[in-house]
Amino acid sequence: METMLYQLNFKRGQHIKPVTTVATEAARKFFIETYGCQMNVHDTEKAAAVLSGMGYQQVAAADDADLVLLNTCMVREKPQQKVYSRVGDLKNRGRRSKKKPSVKPAPIIGVMGCVAQAEAEKIFKKAPDVKLVIGTHSISSLPELIGQIDSGFPRAIDIRQTKEAEFLEIAPSDHQTPNLAFITIIEGCDNFCSFCIVPFTRGRERSRSAKRILEEAQGLVERGYYEIQLLGQNVNSYRGSFEGIEDATLVRADKSAFVILLELMAKYSGAARIKYTTSHPRDFNEQIVEVMDQYNNLCPWVHLPAQSGSTRVLGLMRREYTREDYLSKVAAIKNAKRDISITGDMIVGYPGETDADFEETLSLVREVEYDGLYMFKYSPRPNTHAAKRKDNVAEEVKSERLIRLQEVQAEVQKSRFARYLGREVEVLVEGTAAKGEGSLTGHTPCNKVVNFAAPNSLIGKLARVKITATTPNSLLGELINA
Ligand code: SAH
Ligand code: SF4
Ligand code: F3S
């Protein structure tokens, strides 16, 4: 039985590296390189499950694989371009290895994920070495597509869009991320925020049934997972069926489906930690805060991307909330009984963003006091509404704004992190820290990275750690006990 583990201390946009693997000689071998968000990480697990079912074996390096899939992201221009440079590296493999005694042919290269869905056949033109294009709804077609290549077709593509609630479901044993597991609750997005490509790459919104979600979670807990992360582009608009859920006290008309799902998971999944991402500020409500206050295993962390602090820009972005609406949701979170961390995403340089608009973004960041913030320069995306507007904020201005925003967030974060000094936190130990032998890393329930010295035997366990120092993006501590 082969295993492949992912390093979990990844950031959005980084690719996930397999760290261990064992494979036998005979079987065909595959490697999947993952870009983008958690949905893609989870899709990689799904594709790996399908390929393993075909008898393929997973390996830890593209160099050892007969089939390399690039699981791609298109949310900004940079990750999109990365795909083509990676195809270049991979196709050169055959040529490079001619110097070596055993000549290794170039692998079959496939592109899956968001670029595959959006660019479709164009990929074959731009990168003729790509043989397979697998859209975001087509992972289950991998056997068919590979079969076409095997029987001599030069290329194979499937970019169909599923209309009804059709999900590729995997067994708990197919999850590959150590310690924490991702579960899809809702796929796609119907919001069409003016800047965003995701509705084009992930299709229309569709929710999984609550019973299936709960059963998957229970199976994962049985396998020893402590933490479950519920995934969706907009989890708050979850609308799945509650058929087969027996607890009638939970399923009530006066509660939103997402709130019912959270309570169901808190009460019956058995998971020590439940997190969810991403929330949309328009759909986030006080009931969510109330249920988080009620159940300790609902982790005290909300990722609530504002995108801008200016009501005028939010209107142009079609986000359907104002600065004041956003701040009222934040106030509800801050009024909770528990200390709930808030993180977010922010875009600078949206077409038409003035200095005054940008100042409002800075003041919002100061007012909210984010525990973490992903900050991006606006990047025009094909087919989006915003791409039809002139990208009229100069590149230098975007860069300046990004730096100023990063400076303000760094100040905010420093003072937010200081409140942890001397506190004891629970850390789910995910692996060794990037620097230093004997140094471990993991996340708190409020999703902060904590690094501390302890033996490697603690990896995969929960540890109690006392925070002794802070760095710009993490907390440092001493082990109290496991
Ligand atoms: N569903 C999530 C976002 C998914 S994309 C949500 O609604 O919040 C992740 C983040 O990428 C977004 O929150 C946004 O901040 C950023 N992003 C999306 N499109 C972008 C673009 N065209 N340019 C720059 N940043 C973008
Ligand atoms: Fe994109 Fe908006 Fe949907 Fe998020 S809610 S995925 S930003 S369209
Ligand atoms: Fe990227 Fe697609 Fe996720 S565009 S951010 S991988 S949904």
Coordinates of C-alpha atoms and ligand atoms in Angstrom, one line a residue:
M1 CA 0.0 0.0 0.0
E2 CA 1.5 3.3 -0.9
T3 CA 1.1 6.5 1.0
M4 CA 1.6 10.1 0.1
L5 CA 1.5 12.9 2.6
Y6 CA 1.1 16.5 2.0
Q7 CA 2.8 19.2 3.9
L8 CA 0.0 21.2 5.3
N9 CA 1.7 24.5 6.2
F10 CA 1.0 25.7 2.7
K11 CA -0.2 29.1 1.7
R12 CA -2.7 29.8 -1.1
G13 CA -0.9 29.7 -4.4
Q14 CA 1.9 27.4 -3.3
H15 CA 2.0 23.9 -4.6
I16 CA 1.7 21.0 -2.2
K17 CA 4.6 18.7 -2.1
P18 CA 4.3 15.0 -1.4
V19 CA 6.8 14.0 1.3
T20 CA 6.7 10.2 1.5
T21 CA 5.9 7.5 -1.0
V22 CA 6.5 3.8 -1.7
A23 CA 5.8 2.4 -5.1
T24 CA 6.5 -0.9 -6.8
E25 CA 8.2 -1.0 -10.2
A26 CA 5.5 -2.6 -12.3
A27 CA 2.6 -0.2 -12.1
R28 CA 2.3 3.0 -14.0
K29 CA 3.1 5.9 -11.8
F30 CA 1.5 9.3 -11.4
F31 CA 2.3 12.6 -9.8
I32 CA -0.1 15.5 -9.3
E33 CA 1.2 19.0 -8.7
T34 CA -1.3 21.2 -7.0
Y35 CA -1.8 25.0 -7.3
G36 CA -4.6 27.2 -5.9
C37 CA -7.0 26.9 -3.0
Q38 CA -8.1 24.0 -0.7
M39 CA -10.7 22.9 -3.3
N40 CA -7.8 22.1 -5.6
V41 CA -5.9 20.3 -2.8
H42 CA -9.1 18.2 -2.2
D43 CA -9.6 17.7 -6.0
T44 CA -6.0 16.3 -6.1
E45 CA -7.1 13.7 -3.5
K46 CA -10.1 12.9 -5.6
A47 CA -8.0 12.4 -8.8
A48 CA -5.5 10.3 -6.8
A49 CA -8.3 8.1 -5.6
V50 CA -9.6 7.6 -9.2
L51 CA -6.1 6.8 -10.5
S52 CA -5.3 4.5 -7.7
G53 CA -8.5 2.7 -8.5
M54 CA -7.1 2.2 -12.0
G55 CA -4.0 0.5 -10.6
Y56 CA -1.8 3.5 -10.9
Q57 CA 0.7 4.3 -8.1
Q58 CA 1.4 7.7 -6.7
V59 CA 5.0 8.9 -6.6
A60 CA 6.6 11.8 -4.8
A61 CA 8.4 13.4 -7.7
A62 CA 7.3 14.4 -11.3
D63 CA 10.6 12.9 -12.5
D64 CA 9.6 9.4 -11.4
A65 CA 6.1 9.6 -13.0
D66 CA 4.7 8.3 -16.3
L67 CA 1.7 10.6 -15.9
V68 CA 2.0 14.1 -14.5
L69 CA -1.2 16.1 -13.8
L70 CA -1.0 19.8 -13.1
N71 CA -3.9 20.8 -11.0
T72 CA -4.2 24.5 -11.9
C73 CA -5.5 27.8 -10.6
M74 CA -6.6 30.8 -12.6
V75 CA -7.7 33.3 -10.0
R76 CA -4.9 35.7 -10.9
E77 CA -2.6 35.9 -14.0
K78 CA 0.6 34.6 -12.3
P79 CA -0.6 31.1 -11.3
Q80 CA -2.2 30.8 -14.8
Q81 CA 1.1 31.5 -16.5
K82 CA 2.9 29.1 -14.2
V83 CA 1.1 26.2 -15.9
Y84 CA 2.8 26.8 -19.2
S85 CA 6.3 27.2 -17.8
R86 CA 5.8 23.9 -15.9
V87 CA 4.8 22.1 -19.1
G88 CA 8.0 23.4 -20.6
D89 CA 10.1 21.9 -17.7
L90 CA 8.3 18.6 -17.9
K91 CA 8.6 18.0 -21.6
N92 CA 12.3 18.7 -21.4
R93 CA 12.7 15.8 -19.1
G94 CA 13.2 13.3 -21.9
R95 CA 15.8 15.4 -23.6
R96 CA 17.8 16.1 -20.4
S97 CA 17.9 12.5 -19.3
K98 CA 19.5 11.4 -22.6
K99 CA 22.8 12.3 -21.0
K100 CA 22.1 9.7 -18.3
P101 CA 22.6 5.9 -19.0
S102 CA 18.9 5.1 -18.6
V103 CA 16.9 7.3 -20.9
K104 CA 13.6 8.4 -19.3
P105 CA 10.9 9.4 -21.7
A106 CA 8.9 12.6 -21.0
P107 CA 5.7 11.8 -19.0
I108 CA 2.2 12.1 -20.3
I109 CA 1.2 15.6 -19.3
G110 CA -2.3 16.5 -18.3
V111 CA -3.8 19.8 -17.1
M112 CA -6.7 19.7 -14.7
G113 CA -8.4 22.3 -12.4
C114 CA -9.5 25.8 -13.1
V115 CA -7.2 26.6 -16.1
A116 CA -8.4 23.4 -17.8
Q117 CA -12.0 24.3 -17.4
A118 CA -11.6 27.9 -18.6
E119 CA -9.0 27.5 -21.4
A120 CA -10.1 24.1 -22.6
E121 CA -8.8 23.4 -26.2
K122 CA -6.7 26.6 -26.1
I123 CA -4.3 24.7 -23.9
F124 CA -3.4 22.2 -26.6
K125 CA -2.6 25.2 -28.9
K126 CA -0.5 27.0 -26.3
A127 CA 1.2 23.9 -25.0
P128 CA 1.2 21.1 -27.7
D129 CA 2.9 18.7 -25.3
V130 CA -0.2 18.5 -23.1
K131 CA -2.2 15.4 -24.0
L132 CA -5.0 15.6 -21.4
V133 CA -7.3 18.4 -20.4
I134 CA -9.6 17.5 -17.5
G135 CA -12.2 20.1 -16.4
T136 CA -13.2 20.7 -12.8
H137 CA -16.3 18.5 -13.2
S138 CA -14.5 15.7 -15.0
I139 CA -12.2 14.0 -12.5
S140 CA -14.3 10.9 -12.6
S141 CA -13.7 10.7 -16.4
L142 CA -10.0 10.1 -16.0
P143 CA -10.2 6.4 -16.8
E144 CA -12.0 7.2 -20.1
L145 CA -9.6 10.0 -21.1
I146 CA -6.5 8.0 -20.3
G147 CA -8.1 5.1 -22.2
Q148 CA -8.4 7.3 -25.3
I149 CA -4.7 8.2 -25.2
D150 CA -3.7 4.6 -24.7
S151 CA -5.7 3.6 -27.7
G152 CA -3.8 6.0 -29.9
F153 CA -5.7 9.3 -29.8
P154 CA -3.2 12.2 -29.7
R155 CA -5.3 14.2 -27.2
A156 CA -8.3 13.8 -24.9
I157 CA -10.4 16.5 -23.2
D158 CA -13.5 16.6 -21.0
I159 CA -14.8 20.0 -19.8
R160 CA -18.5 19.2 -19.3
Q161 CA -20.4 21.0 -16.6
T162 CA -22.5 19.0 -14.2
K163 CA -26.0 20.6 -13.8
E164 CA -27.5 18.7 -11.0
A165 CA -26.0 17.8 -7.7
E166 CA -23.4 15.3 -8.9
F167 CA -20.4 14.9 -6.7
L168 CA -17.4 12.7 -6.9
E169 CA -17.3 11.3 -3.4
I170 CA -14.2 9.6 -2.0
A171 CA -13.8 7.2 0.9
P172 CA -12.3 8.4 4.2
S173 CA -9.3 6.2 3.3
D174 CA -8.7 8.2 0.1
H175 CA -8.0 11.4 2.0
Q176 CA -4.3 12.1 1.9
T177 CA -3.8 15.2 4.0
P178 CA -2.4 14.2 7.4
N179 CA -4.2 15.2 10.6
L180 CA -6.8 17.4 9.0
A181 CA -9.3 16.5 6.3
F182 CA -11.2 18.6 3.8
I183 CA -14.9 17.9 3.0
T184 CA -16.7 19.7 0.2
I185 CA -20.1 20.9 1.3
I186 CA -20.9 23.2 -1.7
E187 CA -19.3 23.4 -5.1
G188 CA -19.3 26.3 -7.6
C189 CA -20.4 29.9 -7.1
D190 CA -23.3 31.9 -8.4
N191 CA -22.1 35.3 -7.2
F192 CA -20.2 36.6 -10.2
C193 CA -18.2 39.2 -8.3
S194 CA -17.0 41.4 -11.1
F195 CA -13.3 40.6 -10.7
C196 CA -13.6 36.8 -10.2
I197 CA -13.1 33.9 -12.6
V198 CA -14.3 31.2 -10.2
P199 CA -17.9 31.1 -11.4
F200 CA -16.5 30.3 -14.8
T201 CA -14.1 27.6 -13.7
R202 CA -16.3 26.0 -11.0
G203 CA -19.7 26.3 -12.5
R204 CA -23.0 26.9 -10.7
E205 CA -23.6 26.4 -7.0
R206 CA -24.6 22.9 -5.9
S207 CA -24.7 21.6 -2.3
R208 CA -24.1 18.0 -1.0
S209 CA -26.6 16.3 1.2
A210 CA -26.1 16.8 4.9
K211 CA -26.3 13.1 5.5
R212 CA -23.4 12.4 3.1
I213 CA -21.3 15.1 4.6
L214 CA -21.9 13.8 8.2
E215 CA -21.1 10.2 7.2
E216 CA -17.9 11.3 5.5
A217 CA -16.9 13.2 8.6
Q218 CA -17.7 10.3 10.9
G219 CA -15.6 8.0 8.8
L220 CA -12.7 10.4 8.9
V221 CA -13.0 10.8 12.7
E222 CA -12.9 7.0 13.0
R223 CA -9.7 7.0 11.0
G224 CA -8.2 9.3 13.6
Y225 CA -8.7 12.8 12.1
Y226 CA -9.0 15.5 14.7
E227 CA -9.8 18.4 12.4
I228 CA -12.3 18.7 9.6
Q229 CA -12.5 21.7 7.3
L230 CA -15.8 22.2 5.4
L231 CA -15.1 23.7 2.0
G232 CA -17.0 25.9 -0.4
Q233 CA -16.5 29.1 -2.3
N234 CA -19.4 30.5 -0.3
V235 CA -20.2 28.1 2.5
N236 CA -22.9 30.4 4.0
S237 CA -25.1 29.8 1.0
Y238 CA -25.2 26.0 1.6
R239 CA -28.6 24.6 0.6
G240 CA -28.2 20.8 0.9
S241 CA -30.9 18.4 1.7
F242 CA -31.4 17.2 5.3
E243 CA -33.2 14.1 4.3
G244 CA -32.4 11.2 6.6
I245 CA -31.3 13.5 9.5
E246 CA -33.2 12.3 12.5
D247 CA -32.6 15.1 15.1
A248 CA -35.7 17.2 14.5
T249 CA -34.6 19.8 17.1
L250 CA -31.8 20.8 14.6
V251 CA -33.7 20.9 11.3
R252 CA -35.9 24.0 11.8
A253 CA -37.3 26.5 9.3
D254 CA -36.1 29.5 11.3
K255 CA -32.4 28.6 10.8
S256 CA -30.3 28.8 7.7
A257 CA -29.2 25.5 6.2
F258 CA -25.5 26.3 6.9
V259 CA -26.3 26.9 10.6
I260 CA -28.1 23.6 10.8
L261 CA -25.2 21.8 9.1
L262 CA -22.7 23.4 11.6
E263 CA -24.8 22.3 14.5
L264 CA -25.2 18.8 13.1
M265 CA -21.4 18.5 12.6
A266 CA -20.7 19.8 16.0
K267 CA -23.1 17.4 17.7
Y268 CA -22.7 14.2 15.7
S269 CA -19.4 14.1 13.7
G270 CA -17.2 13.5 16.7
A271 CA -14.6 15.8 15.3
A272 CA -12.4 17.7 17.9
R273 CA -12.1 20.7 15.6
I274 CA -14.4 21.9 12.8
K275 CA -13.4 24.8 10.6
Y276 CA -15.1 26.2 7.5
T277 CA -14.1 28.4 4.6
T278 CA -15.0 30.7 2.8
S279 CA -17.7 32.9 4.2
H280 CA -19.3 35.6 2.1
P281 CA -20.0 38.8 4.1
R282 CA -23.4 39.2 2.4
D283 CA -24.6 35.8 3.6
F284 CA -22.8 35.5 6.9
N285 CA -25.2 36.0 9.8
E286 CA -25.5 36.3 13.6
Q287 CA -27.0 32.8 13.9
I288 CA -23.6 31.4 12.8
V289 CA -21.9 33.3 15.7
E290 CA -24.5 32.0 18.1
V291 CA -23.9 28.4 17.1
M292 CA -20.1 28.9 17.3
D293 CA -20.6 30.2 20.9
Q294 CA -22.6 27.1 21.7
Y295 CA -20.2 24.3 20.6
N296 CA -16.5 24.3 21.5
N297 CA -15.5 22.1 18.6
L298 CA -16.6 24.8 16.1
C299 CA -13.3 26.5 15.9
P300 CA -13.2 30.2 16.8
W301 CA -12.1 31.4 13.4
V302 CA -14.0 33.1 10.6
H303 CA -12.5 33.9 7.2
L304 CA -14.5 36.8 6.0
P305 CA -13.0 38.4 2.9
A306 CA -14.0 42.1 2.5
Q307 CA -12.1 42.8 -0.8
S308 CA -12.4 46.6 -0.2
G309 CA -13.2 49.0 2.5
S310 CA -15.0 51.4 0.2
T311 CA -18.7 51.1 -0.4
R312 CA -18.3 52.6 -3.8
V313 CA -15.7 50.0 -4.9
L314 CA -17.7 47.2 -3.3
G315 CA -20.6 48.3 -5.5
L316 CA -18.4 48.1 -8.6
M317 CA -17.2 44.7 -7.5
R318 CA -20.8 43.5 -7.2
R319 CA -20.2 42.2 -3.7
E320 CA -23.7 43.2 -2.5
Y321 CA -22.8 44.6 0.9
T322 CA -21.6 48.0 2.1
R323 CA -18.7 48.9 4.4
E324 CA -21.3 49.3 7.1
D325 CA -22.9 46.0 6.5
Y326 CA -19.5 44.3 6.7
L327 CA -18.6 46.1 9.9
S328 CA -21.9 45.0 11.5
K329 CA -21.1 41.3 10.7
V330 CA -17.6 41.9 12.2
A331 CA -19.2 43.5 15.3
A332 CA -21.4 40.4 15.8
I333 CA -18.3 38.2 15.7
K334 CA -16.5 40.5 18.2
N335 CA -19.5 40.4 20.5
A336 CA -19.4 36.6 20.7
K337 CA -18.6 35.1 24.1
R338 CA -15.6 33.4 22.6
D339 CA -12.5 35.2 21.3
I340 CA -13.0 34.5 17.5
S341 CA -10.2 35.3 15.1
I342 CA -11.1 37.1 11.9
T343 CA -9.1 36.8 8.7
G344 CA -9.8 38.1 5.2
D345 CA -8.8 38.9 1.6
M346 CA -8.3 42.3 0.2
I347 CA -7.8 43.5 -3.4
V348 CA -6.0 46.8 -4.2
G349 CA -6.1 48.6 -7.5
Y350 CA -9.5 47.6 -8.7
P351 CA -10.4 49.6 -11.8
G352 CA -11.5 53.0 -10.7
E353 CA -10.2 52.7 -7.1
T354 CA -9.1 56.2 -6.0
D355 CA -6.7 57.3 -3.3
A356 CA -9.8 58.0 -1.1
D357 CA -11.2 54.5 -1.7
F358 CA -7.9 53.0 -0.8
E359 CA -7.7 55.0 2.4
E360 CA -11.1 53.4 3.3
T361 CA -9.5 50.0 2.8
L362 CA -6.7 51.0 5.2
S363 CA -9.1 52.3 7.8
L364 CA -11.3 49.2 7.5
V365 CA -8.2 47.0 8.2
R366 CA -7.4 49.1 11.3
E367 CA -11.0 48.9 12.5
V368 CA -11.5 45.2 12.0
E369 CA -8.1 44.2 13.3
Y370 CA -7.6 41.1 11.2
D371 CA -5.6 38.3 12.6
G372 CA -4.4 37.5 9.1
L373 CA -5.0 39.0 5.7
Y374 CA -4.3 37.8 2.1
M375 CA -3.6 40.9 0.0
F376 CA -3.7 41.0 -3.8
K377 CA -3.1 43.4 -6.6
Y378 CA -6.1 43.4 -8.9
S379 CA -5.4 41.1 -11.9
P380 CA -7.9 41.3 -14.9
R381 CA -9.4 37.9 -15.6
P382 CA -10.9 36.9 -19.0
N383 CA -14.7 37.0 -19.4
T384 CA -15.2 38.8 -16.1
H385 CA -17.3 42.0 -15.9
A386 CA -14.3 43.9 -14.5
A387 CA -12.1 42.9 -17.4
K388 CA -14.3 45.0 -19.6
R389 CA -13.5 48.1 -17.6
K390 CA -10.1 49.8 -18.2
D391 CA -7.5 48.5 -15.8
N392 CA -6.7 52.1 -15.0
V393 CA -4.8 52.0 -11.8
A394 CA -1.1 52.2 -12.8
E395 CA 1.1 49.2 -11.9
E396 CA 3.3 51.4 -9.7
V397 CA 0.2 52.7 -7.8
K398 CA -1.0 49.1 -7.3
S399 CA 2.4 48.2 -5.9
E400 CA 2.6 51.2 -3.6
R401 CA -0.9 50.5 -2.3
L402 CA -0.1 46.8 -1.7
I403 CA 3.0 47.8 0.3
R404 CA 1.1 50.3 2.4
L405 CA -1.7 47.8 3.1
Q406 CA 0.9 45.2 4.0
E407 CA 2.5 47.7 6.4
V408 CA -0.8 48.5 8.1
Q409 CA -1.7 44.8 8.4
A410 CA 1.8 44.0 9.8
E411 CA 1.1 46.6 12.6
V412 CA -2.4 45.3 13.3
Q413 CA -1.1 41.7 13.3
K414 CA 1.7 42.5 15.7
S415 CA -0.7 43.9 18.3
R416 CA -3.2 41.1 17.7
F417 CA -0.6 38.4 18.1
A418 CA 0.8 40.1 21.3
R419 CA -2.5 39.1 23.1
Y420 CA -1.4 35.5 22.9
L421 CA 1.8 36.0 24.9
G422 CA 1.7 33.9 28.1
R423 CA -1.5 32.1 26.9
E424 CA -1.8 28.4 26.6
V425 CA -3.0 27.2 23.2
E426 CA -3.9 23.8 21.7
V427 CA -1.8 22.9 18.6
L428 CA -2.6 20.2 16.1
V429 CA 1.0 19.2 15.2
E430 CA 1.3 19.0 11.4
G431 CA 5.0 18.4 10.8
T432 CA 8.5 19.8 11.2
A433 CA 8.9 23.6 10.9
A434 CA 10.7 24.9 7.8
K435 CA 13.7 25.9 9.8
G436 CA 15.4 23.9 12.5
E437 CA 15.7 20.3 13.5
G438 CA 13.4 19.3 16.4
S439 CA 11.1 22.3 15.7
L440 CA 7.5 21.4 15.1
T441 CA 4.7 23.4 13.5
G442 CA 0.9 23.3 13.6
H443 CA -2.2 25.3 13.9
T444 CA -4.4 26.5 16.8
P445 CA -8.2 26.2 16.7
C446 CA -8.2 29.9 15.7
N447 CA -5.9 28.9 12.8
K448 CA -2.7 30.5 13.8
V449 CA 0.6 28.9 13.0
V450 CA 2.6 27.9 16.1
N451 CA 6.2 26.7 16.1
F452 CA 7.7 25.0 19.1
A453 CA 10.5 22.6 20.0
A454 CA 9.3 19.0 20.6
P455 CA 10.1 15.5 19.5
N456 CA 8.8 14.4 16.1
S457 CA 6.7 11.7 17.8
L458 CA 4.2 14.5 18.4
I459 CA 3.4 14.9 14.7
G460 CA -0.3 14.2 14.2
K461 CA -1.2 14.7 17.8
L462 CA -2.7 17.6 19.8
A463 CA -0.3 19.5 22.0
R464 CA -0.6 22.2 24.7
V465 CA 1.8 25.0 24.1
K466 CA 2.5 28.2 26.0
I467 CA 3.2 31.1 23.7
T468 CA 6.4 32.9 24.5
A469 CA 7.1 35.1 21.5
T470 CA 5.6 36.2 18.2
T471 CA 7.0 36.6 14.7
P472 CA 5.2 38.6 11.9
N473 CA 3.2 35.6 10.8
S474 CA 3.4 33.0 13.6
L475 CA 3.5 32.4 17.3
L476 CA 6.4 30.7 19.1
G477 CA 6.0 28.6 22.2
E478 CA 7.1 26.0 24.6
L479 CA 5.5 22.5 24.9
I480 CA 3.5 22.0 28.1
N481 CA 2.1 18.6 27.3
A482 CA 0.7 16.4 24.6
Ligands
SAH1 N1 -14.9 32.5 -2.6 C1 -13.9 33.3 -2.0 C2 -12.8 33.7 -2.9 C3 -12.1 32.8 -3.8 S1 -10.8 33.5 -4.7 C4 -14.6 34.5 -1.6 O1 -15.7 34.9 -2.1 O2 -14.1 35.2 -0.8 C5 -9.7 34.0 -3.4 C6 -9.3 35.4 -3.4 O3 -8.6 35.8 -4.5 C7 -10.5 36.4 -3.4 O4 -11.1 36.5 -2.1 C8 -9.9 37.7 -3.8 O5 -9.4 38.4 -2.8 C9 -8.8 37.2 -4.7 N2 -9.1 37.4 -6.1 C10 -10.0 36.9 -6.9 N3 -10.0 37.3 -8.1 C11 -9.0 38.2 -8.2 C12 -8.5 39.1 -9.2 N4 -9.0 39.1 -10.4 N5 -7.4 39.9 -8.9 C13 -6.9 39.8 -7.7 N6 -7.3 39.1 -6.7 C14 -8.4 38.3 -6.9
SF4_2 FE1 -15.4 34.7 -6.7 FE2 -17.2 36.2 -5.5 FE3 -17.7 33.6 -5.9 FE4 -15.9 34.3 -4.1 S1 -18.1 34.8 -4.0 S2 -15.7 32.7 -5.6 S3 -14.9 36.2 -5.0 S4 -17.4 35.2 -7.5
F3S3 FE1 -7.8 29.1 -8.0 FE2 -9.8 27.7 -8.9 FE3 -9.3 27.8 -6.3 S1 -9.1 29.6 -9.7 S2 -8.4 29.8 -6.1 S3 -8.0 26.9 -7.8 S4 -11.3 27.7 -7.3

